[in-house]
Amino acid sequence: MAKIELRNVSKRWGSFIGVDSFDLTIEDREFLVLLGPSGCGKTTTMRMIAGLEDATEGEIWIGDRKVNDLDPKDRDVAMVFQSYGLYPNLNVYENIRFPLRVRKVPEGEHDERVRRASAMVELDDFLHRKPAELSGGQRQRVALARAIVRRPAVFLMDEPLSNLDAKLRVSTRAQIKNLSHELKVTTVYVTHDQIEAMTLADRVVVMKKGVVQQVGTPTEIYDNPANTFVAGFIGSPAMNLMDGTVTGGVFQGRDVRIGGLDHADGDVTLGFRAEDASVAGPGEEAQIAAKLYTIELLGDAVMLTVRAGGALVSVKAPKDFRAEIGEPVGFVVPTECCHLYDRKSGERTGAWHRPQGDGVPSASDAERIATTPAGPM
């Protein structure tokens, strides 16, 4: 097994910067997810680890070896791509076996290793089939088994679920999670899907335009986004973000007034999660009051959306809540669930103002969690 170290790694093509000063240690057996929108540099980072791209600057270490000058075949990594990359003329058994033949593994070991890998991904009944006879999910499992059979030091997975439909994505995601637990191999997984990141990762690296925005556990990144980009990218729905001004501890924006904030006066962006607020009951003071823009049934709840603070703001309500579009509605937003960001830079300036002694992080504690990566940066 192996630890991966990226030491100030950058990738440039002329004046274009694909990855800028990426500095991170991925621990042995850790499942790390690189998350971000298309073009943020996550796949380029993985390709540099694999040796498919040369780093312009910096060092890449796998275990105790600097691998910058090693060919991909000498780095002891196995890759699973978005495209399955199967050989159409070979059956499933031979597709899984192929890396063993290329690496000249003694033939006496082939059958046992192929069948063990196929069992892990539940393909025992399909070993005789050709790729054309398989579903998309089954083909992806063949690609996984072909990587597993190698017994590499590192798994690299580049958006392996992107070509699957919604139902298959859920089941294959569960399979990858189980395999990660069973194999205990250092894994770097690239995705733009924040649900995949939150469900699979030990740690998540959120990237934007080649720059790391935040590193942390899924819980840390969800509960304490370091900036408005992370806040707006993580979560379904994303965090509500509203522009306004804090004066004397009171945030005010269009149709919004939230008091009790421990923050200096000035222009800020205030954020909170849809599940942290509620509909104001009879006689209860609402911090947000506006007309209902839309109502969506989610099954276990309904999502209410209004226009407030210059943005669309969503709040979850009980599934039996009923209202018509255009009706006035009020929301209660607990002060302790509010996050505050600098209006210009988008960087976090405060959050989680709670009474001490209730087992919940204070503002200073949460600030530290949000801005301190879970590993070296």
Short mmCIF file of C-alpha atoms in Angstrom, two decimals:
data_model
loop_
_atom_site.label_atom_id
_atom_site.label_comp_id
_atom_site.label_asym_id
_atom_site.label_seq_id
_atom_site.Cartn_x
_atom_site.Cartn_y
_atom_site.Cartn_z
CA MET A 1 0.00 0.00 0.00
CA ALA A 2 1.15 3.57 -0.41
CA LYS A 3 0.90 7.14 0.69
CA ILE A 4 0.76 9.80 -2.05
CA GLU A 5 2.40 13.20 -1.66
CA LEU A 6 1.88 16.10 -4.01
CA ARG A 7 4.45 18.75 -3.22
CA ASN A 8 3.63 22.14 -4.76
CA VAL A 9 2.54 20.50 -8.02
CA SER A 10 1.51 22.74 -10.91
CA LYS A 11 0.53 22.13 -14.52
CA ARG A 12 0.65 24.84 -17.17
CA TRP A 13 0.14 24.95 -20.91
CA GLY A 14 1.71 28.22 -21.98
CA SER A 15 -0.05 30.96 -20.04
CA PHE A 16 -2.97 28.70 -19.08
CA ILE A 17 -2.76 27.26 -15.55
CA GLY A 18 -4.51 23.90 -15.22
CA VAL A 19 -3.39 23.17 -11.65
CA ASP A 20 -1.79 25.74 -9.39
CA SER A 21 0.50 24.84 -6.47
CA PHE A 22 -1.33 21.69 -5.37
CA ASP A 23 0.16 20.59 -2.04
CA LEU A 24 -1.39 17.60 -0.27
CA THR A 25 -0.65 14.31 1.44
CA ILE A 26 -3.02 11.42 0.75
CA GLU A 27 -2.60 8.91 3.54
CA ASP A 28 -2.10 5.18 3.06
CA ARG A 29 -5.50 3.46 2.47
CA GLU A 30 -7.33 6.78 2.35
CA PHE A 31 -10.21 7.34 -0.09
CA LEU A 32 -9.72 10.90 -1.37
CA VAL A 33 -12.18 12.59 -3.73
CA LEU A 34 -11.22 15.46 -6.04
CA LEU A 35 -14.42 17.45 -6.51
CA GLY A 36 -15.26 20.42 -8.67
CA PRO A 37 -16.91 21.61 -11.88
CA SER A 38 -15.62 20.78 -15.34
CA GLY A 39 -12.28 22.42 -16.05
CA CYS A 40 -11.26 22.84 -12.41
CA GLY A 41 -8.10 20.69 -12.73
CA LYS A 42 -9.21 17.53 -10.92
CA THR A 43 -8.64 15.13 -13.83
CA THR A 44 -5.34 16.82 -14.68
CA THR A 45 -4.21 16.25 -11.09
CA MET A 46 -5.09 12.56 -11.34
CA ARG A 47 -3.36 12.22 -14.70
CA MET A 48 -0.17 13.69 -13.20
CA ILE A 49 -0.32 11.10 -10.41
CA ALA A 50 -0.75 8.37 -13.02
CA GLY A 51 2.05 9.70 -15.21
CA LEU A 52 -0.22 10.46 -18.17
CA GLU A 53 0.66 14.16 -17.79
CA ASP A 54 4.00 15.63 -16.75
CA ALA A 55 3.96 18.12 -13.89
CA THR A 56 5.31 21.53 -14.88
CA GLU A 57 6.52 22.08 -11.32
CA GLY A 58 6.63 20.19 -8.05
CA GLU A 59 7.19 16.63 -6.92
CA ILE A 60 4.92 13.57 -6.85
CA TRP A 61 5.72 10.78 -4.41
CA ILE A 62 4.04 7.38 -4.17
CA GLY A 63 5.24 5.57 -1.09
CA ASP A 64 8.94 6.29 -0.70
CA ARG A 65 9.53 6.88 -4.43
CA LYS A 66 9.55 10.13 -6.33
CA VAL A 67 7.70 9.17 -9.51
CA ASN A 68 7.96 12.30 -11.69
CA ASP A 69 10.33 10.55 -14.10
CA LEU A 70 8.70 7.10 -13.99
CA ASP A 71 6.51 5.78 -16.79
CA PRO A 72 2.87 5.03 -15.89
CA LYS A 73 3.51 1.28 -15.97
CA ASP A 74 6.20 1.66 -13.30
CA ARG A 75 4.09 3.64 -10.79
CA ASP A 76 2.03 0.66 -9.56
CA VAL A 77 -1.32 2.38 -10.10
CA ALA A 78 -4.52 1.04 -11.65
CA MET A 79 -6.99 3.35 -13.36
CA VAL A 80 -10.74 3.12 -13.94
CA PHE A 81 -11.97 5.58 -16.55
CA GLN A 82 -15.30 7.09 -17.45
CA SER A 83 -15.17 5.06 -20.67
CA TYR A 84 -14.90 1.40 -19.77
CA GLY A 85 -12.01 0.68 -22.17
CA LEU A 86 -12.87 -3.01 -22.54
CA TYR A 87 -11.61 -5.21 -25.39
CA PRO A 88 -14.72 -6.08 -27.43
CA ASN A 89 -13.21 -9.29 -28.85
CA LEU A 90 -12.44 -10.71 -25.38
CA ASN A 91 -14.95 -12.13 -22.93
CA VAL A 92 -15.26 -10.83 -19.37
CA TYR A 93 -12.82 -13.42 -18.00
CA GLU A 94 -10.11 -12.47 -20.51
CA ASN A 95 -10.71 -8.74 -20.05
CA ILE A 96 -10.14 -9.11 -16.31
CA ARG A 97 -7.15 -11.39 -16.89
CA PHE A 98 -5.46 -9.09 -19.41
CA PRO A 99 -3.37 -7.02 -16.92
CA LEU A 100 -1.94 -10.25 -15.47
CA ARG A 101 -0.79 -11.39 -18.91
CA VAL A 102 0.76 -8.01 -19.72
CA ARG A 103 2.61 -7.90 -16.40
CA LYS A 104 3.78 -11.52 -16.88
CA VAL A 105 2.21 -12.79 -13.66
CA PRO A 106 2.72 -16.60 -13.46
CA GLU A 107 -0.19 -18.28 -15.25
CA GLY A 108 -0.84 -20.55 -12.31
CA GLU A 109 -2.11 -17.53 -10.36
CA HIS A 110 -4.42 -16.19 -13.07
CA ASP A 111 -7.59 -18.17 -12.51
CA GLU A 112 -7.69 -17.68 -8.74
CA ARG A 113 -7.06 -13.93 -9.03
CA VAL A 114 -9.57 -13.40 -11.85
CA ARG A 115 -12.31 -15.29 -10.05
CA ARG A 116 -11.63 -13.50 -6.78
CA ALA A 117 -11.83 -10.11 -8.50
CA SER A 118 -15.01 -11.06 -10.39
CA ALA A 119 -16.64 -12.28 -7.18
CA MET A 120 -15.96 -8.94 -5.51
CA VAL A 121 -18.02 -7.16 -8.17
CA GLU A 122 -20.60 -9.94 -8.59
CA LEU A 123 -19.68 -10.96 -12.13
CA ASP A 124 -19.26 -14.71 -11.67
CA ASP A 125 -22.24 -15.49 -13.90
CA PHE A 126 -21.01 -13.26 -16.73
CA LEU A 127 -17.41 -14.38 -17.25
CA HIS A 128 -18.21 -16.02 -20.59
CA ARG A 129 -19.96 -12.97 -22.07
CA LYS A 130 -18.51 -10.35 -24.41
CA PRO A 131 -18.77 -6.64 -23.45
CA ALA A 132 -21.49 -6.05 -26.06
CA GLU A 133 -23.72 -8.48 -24.16
CA LEU A 134 -23.45 -6.52 -20.89
CA SER A 135 -25.31 -3.52 -19.47
CA GLY A 136 -23.49 -0.29 -18.69
CA GLY A 137 -23.31 -1.14 -15.01
CA GLN A 138 -21.90 -4.58 -15.73
CA ARG A 139 -19.24 -3.15 -18.04
CA GLN A 140 -18.18 -0.71 -15.36
CA ARG A 141 -17.87 -3.61 -12.92
CA VAL A 142 -15.63 -5.42 -15.41
CA ALA A 143 -13.42 -2.31 -15.49
CA LEU A 144 -13.34 -2.32 -11.68
CA ALA A 145 -12.44 -6.02 -11.57
CA ARG A 146 -9.66 -5.46 -14.12
CA ALA A 147 -8.18 -2.82 -11.80
CA ILE A 148 -8.65 -5.00 -8.69
CA VAL A 149 -6.90 -8.02 -10.21
CA ARG A 150 -3.69 -5.98 -10.52
CA ARG A 151 -3.46 -5.56 -6.73
CA PRO A 152 -1.95 -2.08 -7.21
CA ALA A 153 -0.63 0.27 -4.57
CA VAL A 154 -3.03 3.00 -5.73
CA PHE A 155 -6.44 3.10 -7.42
CA LEU A 156 -7.21 6.11 -9.63
CA MET A 157 -10.86 6.50 -10.67
CA ASP A 158 -11.84 9.19 -13.17
CA GLU A 159 -15.62 9.78 -13.03
CA PRO A 160 -16.35 6.03 -13.34
CA LEU A 161 -20.11 6.44 -12.85
CA SER A 162 -20.77 9.28 -15.29
CA ASN A 163 -22.09 7.02 -18.07
CA LEU A 164 -24.58 5.18 -15.86
CA ASP A 165 -28.23 6.01 -15.31
CA ALA A 166 -29.42 7.28 -11.92
CA LYS A 167 -30.40 3.89 -10.49
CA LEU A 168 -27.19 2.19 -11.60
CA ARG A 169 -25.13 5.05 -10.20
CA VAL A 170 -26.59 4.44 -6.75
CA SER A 171 -25.97 0.68 -6.77
CA THR A 172 -22.48 0.94 -8.31
CA ARG A 173 -21.57 3.69 -5.85
CA ALA A 174 -22.49 1.35 -3.00
CA GLN A 175 -20.33 -1.33 -4.56
CA ILE A 176 -17.33 1.00 -4.81
CA LYS A 177 -17.83 2.01 -1.17
CA ASN A 178 -17.87 -1.64 -0.10
CA LEU A 179 -14.82 -2.46 -2.23
CA SER A 180 -12.92 0.43 -0.69
CA HIS A 181 -13.67 -0.93 2.77
CA GLU A 182 -12.67 -4.46 1.78
CA LEU A 183 -9.55 -3.75 -0.29
CA LYS A 184 -8.12 -0.92 1.84
CA VAL A 185 -6.12 0.53 -1.05
CA THR A 186 -5.21 4.21 -1.36
CA THR A 187 -7.77 5.63 -3.79
CA VAL A 188 -8.05 8.95 -5.63
CA TYR A 189 -11.50 9.46 -7.13
CA VAL A 190 -12.44 12.29 -9.49
CA THR A 191 -16.03 13.52 -9.79
CA HIS A 192 -18.15 16.62 -10.35
CA ASP A 193 -21.02 14.98 -8.43
CA GLN A 194 -21.04 16.24 -4.85
CA ILE A 195 -23.32 13.37 -3.74
CA GLU A 196 -20.66 10.86 -4.84
CA ALA A 197 -18.04 12.86 -2.98
CA MET A 198 -20.06 13.06 0.23
CA THR A 199 -20.96 9.37 0.27
CA LEU A 200 -17.62 7.86 -0.76
CA ALA A 201 -14.82 10.05 0.58
CA ASP A 202 -12.73 9.95 3.72
CA ARG A 203 -11.67 13.45 2.67
CA VAL A 204 -12.76 15.77 -0.10
CA VAL A 205 -10.67 18.29 -2.03
CA VAL A 206 -12.87 20.99 -3.57
CA MET A 207 -11.23 22.66 -6.58
CA LYS A 208 -11.99 25.68 -8.75
CA LYS A 209 -9.95 26.83 -11.76
CA GLY A 210 -6.96 24.75 -10.71
CA VAL A 211 -6.87 26.04 -7.14
CA VAL A 212 -7.77 24.07 -4.01
CA GLN A 213 -10.65 25.80 -2.21
CA GLN A 214 -11.00 23.52 0.83
CA VAL A 215 -9.85 20.14 2.12
CA GLY A 216 -11.70 18.25 4.81
CA THR A 217 -14.02 15.41 5.69
CA PRO A 218 -17.44 15.48 4.01
CA THR A 219 -18.98 16.60 7.30
CA GLU A 220 -16.51 19.48 7.74
CA ILE A 221 -17.01 20.73 4.22
CA TYR A 222 -20.80 20.48 4.42
CA ASP A 223 -21.11 22.06 7.87
CA ASN A 224 -18.38 24.68 7.53
CA PRO A 225 -17.77 25.75 3.90
CA ALA A 226 -14.62 27.87 3.65
CA ASN A 227 -16.05 30.26 1.06
CA THR A 228 -19.16 31.00 -0.98
CA PHE A 229 -17.98 28.79 -3.85
CA VAL A 230 -17.84 25.71 -1.61
CA ALA A 231 -21.10 26.70 0.09
CA GLY A 232 -22.82 27.03 -3.26
CA PHE A 233 -21.34 23.83 -4.68
CA ILE A 234 -21.85 21.38 -1.81
CA GLY A 235 -25.33 20.27 -0.84
CA SER A 236 -28.58 19.45 -2.61
CA PRO A 237 -29.96 22.05 -2.61
CA ALA A 238 -26.87 24.19 -2.23
CA MET A 239 -26.57 26.52 0.74
CA ASN A 240 -28.84 29.58 0.55
CA LEU A 241 -26.68 32.70 0.04
CA MET A 242 -28.05 36.24 0.47
CA ASP A 243 -26.31 39.60 0.26
CA GLY A 244 -26.94 42.18 2.95
CA THR A 245 -25.40 44.33 5.65
CA VAL A 246 -24.63 43.66 9.32
CA THR A 247 -25.30 46.60 11.61
CA GLY A 248 -25.12 46.20 15.38
CA GLY A 249 -25.24 42.41 15.12
CA VAL A 250 -28.29 42.46 12.83
CA PHE A 251 -28.18 41.22 9.23
CA GLN A 252 -30.54 43.05 6.91
CA GLY A 253 -31.32 42.41 3.28
CA ARG A 254 -34.35 42.53 1.05
CA ASP A 255 -37.19 40.79 2.99
CA VAL A 256 -34.62 39.51 5.53
CA ARG A 257 -33.73 40.53 9.08
CA ILE A 258 -31.69 38.23 11.33
CA GLY A 259 -30.38 39.45 14.68
CA GLY A 260 -28.01 38.13 17.32
CA LEU A 261 -24.97 37.83 15.07
CA ASP A 262 -21.49 38.21 16.55
CA HIS A 263 -19.95 40.03 13.58
CA ALA A 264 -18.44 43.42 12.76
CA ASP A 265 -20.57 45.90 10.84
CA GLY A 266 -20.28 45.79 7.07
CA ASP A 267 -21.44 44.20 3.83
CA VAL A 268 -21.59 40.40 3.98
CA THR A 269 -23.11 37.36 2.35
CA LEU A 270 -25.19 35.27 4.76
CA GLY A 271 -25.75 31.57 4.20
CA PHE A 272 -27.80 28.79 5.76
CA ARG A 273 -28.93 25.30 4.78
CA ALA A 274 -32.50 24.58 3.71
CA GLU A 275 -32.93 21.97 6.45
CA ASP A 276 -31.73 24.33 9.19
CA ALA A 277 -34.63 26.78 8.80
CA SER A 278 -38.37 26.23 9.23
CA VAL A 279 -41.73 27.76 8.38
CA ALA A 280 -42.85 30.34 10.93
CA GLY A 281 -45.82 29.17 12.98
CA PRO A 282 -48.75 31.29 14.26
CA GLY A 283 -47.45 34.14 16.41
CA GLU A 284 -43.79 33.24 15.63
CA GLU A 285 -41.53 36.01 14.37
CA ALA A 286 -40.16 35.33 10.89
CA GLN A 287 -36.65 36.37 9.86
CA ILE A 288 -37.57 36.04 6.18
CA ALA A 289 -40.97 37.14 4.87
CA ALA A 290 -41.79 36.94 1.17
CA LYS A 291 -44.19 35.48 -1.36
CA LEU A 292 -43.90 31.80 -2.24
CA TYR A 293 -42.06 31.42 -5.54
CA THR A 294 -42.42 27.66 -5.91
CA ILE A 295 -43.23 24.53 -3.90
CA GLU A 296 -41.76 21.11 -4.70
CA LEU A 297 -42.75 17.74 -3.27
CA LEU A 298 -39.66 15.69 -2.33
CA GLY A 299 -41.48 12.70 -0.86
CA ASP A 300 -40.36 12.98 2.76
CA ALA A 301 -40.67 16.79 2.74
CA VAL A 302 -41.62 19.75 0.58
CA MET A 303 -39.18 22.40 -0.61
CA LEU A 304 -40.43 25.97 -0.39
CA THR A 305 -38.65 28.69 -2.37
CA VAL A 306 -39.00 32.47 -2.09
CA ARG A 307 -37.10 35.45 -3.45
CA ALA A 308 -35.25 37.21 -0.63
CA GLY A 309 -31.94 39.00 -0.18
CA GLY A 310 -31.61 39.25 -3.95
CA ALA A 311 -31.61 35.44 -4.36
CA LEU A 312 -33.83 32.38 -4.46
CA VAL A 313 -33.99 30.97 -0.92
CA SER A 314 -35.18 27.42 -0.18
CA VAL A 315 -36.42 25.92 3.08
CA LYS A 316 -37.60 22.39 3.80
CA ALA A 317 -41.05 21.98 5.36
CA PRO A 318 -43.04 18.92 6.52
CA LYS A 319 -44.50 16.88 3.67
CA ASP A 320 -48.06 17.77 4.67
CA PHE A 321 -47.43 21.54 4.34
CA ARG A 322 -49.70 23.15 1.78
CA ALA A 323 -49.60 26.62 0.22
CA GLU A 324 -50.19 28.24 -3.15
CA ILE A 325 -47.59 30.02 -5.24
CA GLY A 326 -47.82 33.75 -4.56
CA GLU A 327 -49.02 33.37 -0.97
CA PRO A 328 -46.99 35.16 1.73
CA VAL A 329 -44.83 32.81 3.80
CA GLY A 330 -42.41 33.37 6.70
CA PHE A 331 -39.24 31.46 7.58
CA VAL A 332 -37.47 31.16 10.93
CA VAL A 333 -33.68 31.06 10.58
CA PRO A 334 -31.83 30.18 13.81
CA THR A 335 -28.86 32.46 14.37
CA GLU A 336 -26.64 29.48 15.24
CA CYS A 337 -27.15 28.06 11.73
CA CYS A 338 -25.99 31.17 9.89
CA HIS A 339 -22.67 31.42 8.02
CA LEU A 340 -21.17 34.78 7.11
CA TYR A 341 -18.82 35.52 4.22
CA ASP A 342 -16.99 38.59 3.03
CA ARG A 343 -19.03 40.13 0.20
CA LYS A 344 -16.00 40.87 -2.01
CA SER A 345 -13.67 37.93 -1.47
CA GLY A 346 -16.30 35.31 -0.66
CA GLU A 347 -14.12 34.04 2.18
CA ARG A 348 -15.63 32.92 5.45
CA THR A 349 -15.71 35.56 8.19
CA GLY A 350 -17.92 34.02 10.87
CA ALA A 351 -20.52 31.40 11.77
CA TRP A 352 -21.94 29.17 14.45
CA HIS A 353 -22.55 31.79 17.13
CA ARG A 354 -23.97 29.55 19.89
CA PRO A 355 -24.03 29.72 23.68
CA GLN A 356 -21.01 28.01 25.18
CA GLY A 357 -21.31 24.65 26.89
CA ASP A 358 -23.96 23.06 24.62
CA GLY A 359 -21.51 20.75 22.86
CA VAL A 360 -21.58 22.73 19.62
CA PRO A 361 -18.52 24.52 18.19
CA SER A 362 -18.22 28.21 18.96
CA ALA A 363 -17.58 30.76 16.23
CA SER A 364 -13.82 30.59 16.76
CA ASP A 365 -13.82 26.78 16.82
CA ALA A 366 -15.82 26.52 13.61
CA GLU A 367 -13.61 29.10 11.94
CA ARG A 368 -10.61 26.98 12.77
CA ILE A 369 -12.25 23.81 11.43
CA ALA A 370 -13.33 25.50 8.22
CA THR A 371 -9.96 27.02 7.43
CA THR A 372 -7.66 24.22 8.64
CA PRO A 373 -7.27 21.34 6.17
CA ALA A 374 -7.54 17.80 7.50
CA GLY A 375 -4.15 17.04 5.96
CA PRO A 376 -1.05 19.01 4.98
CA MET A 377 -1.75 21.75 2.45
#
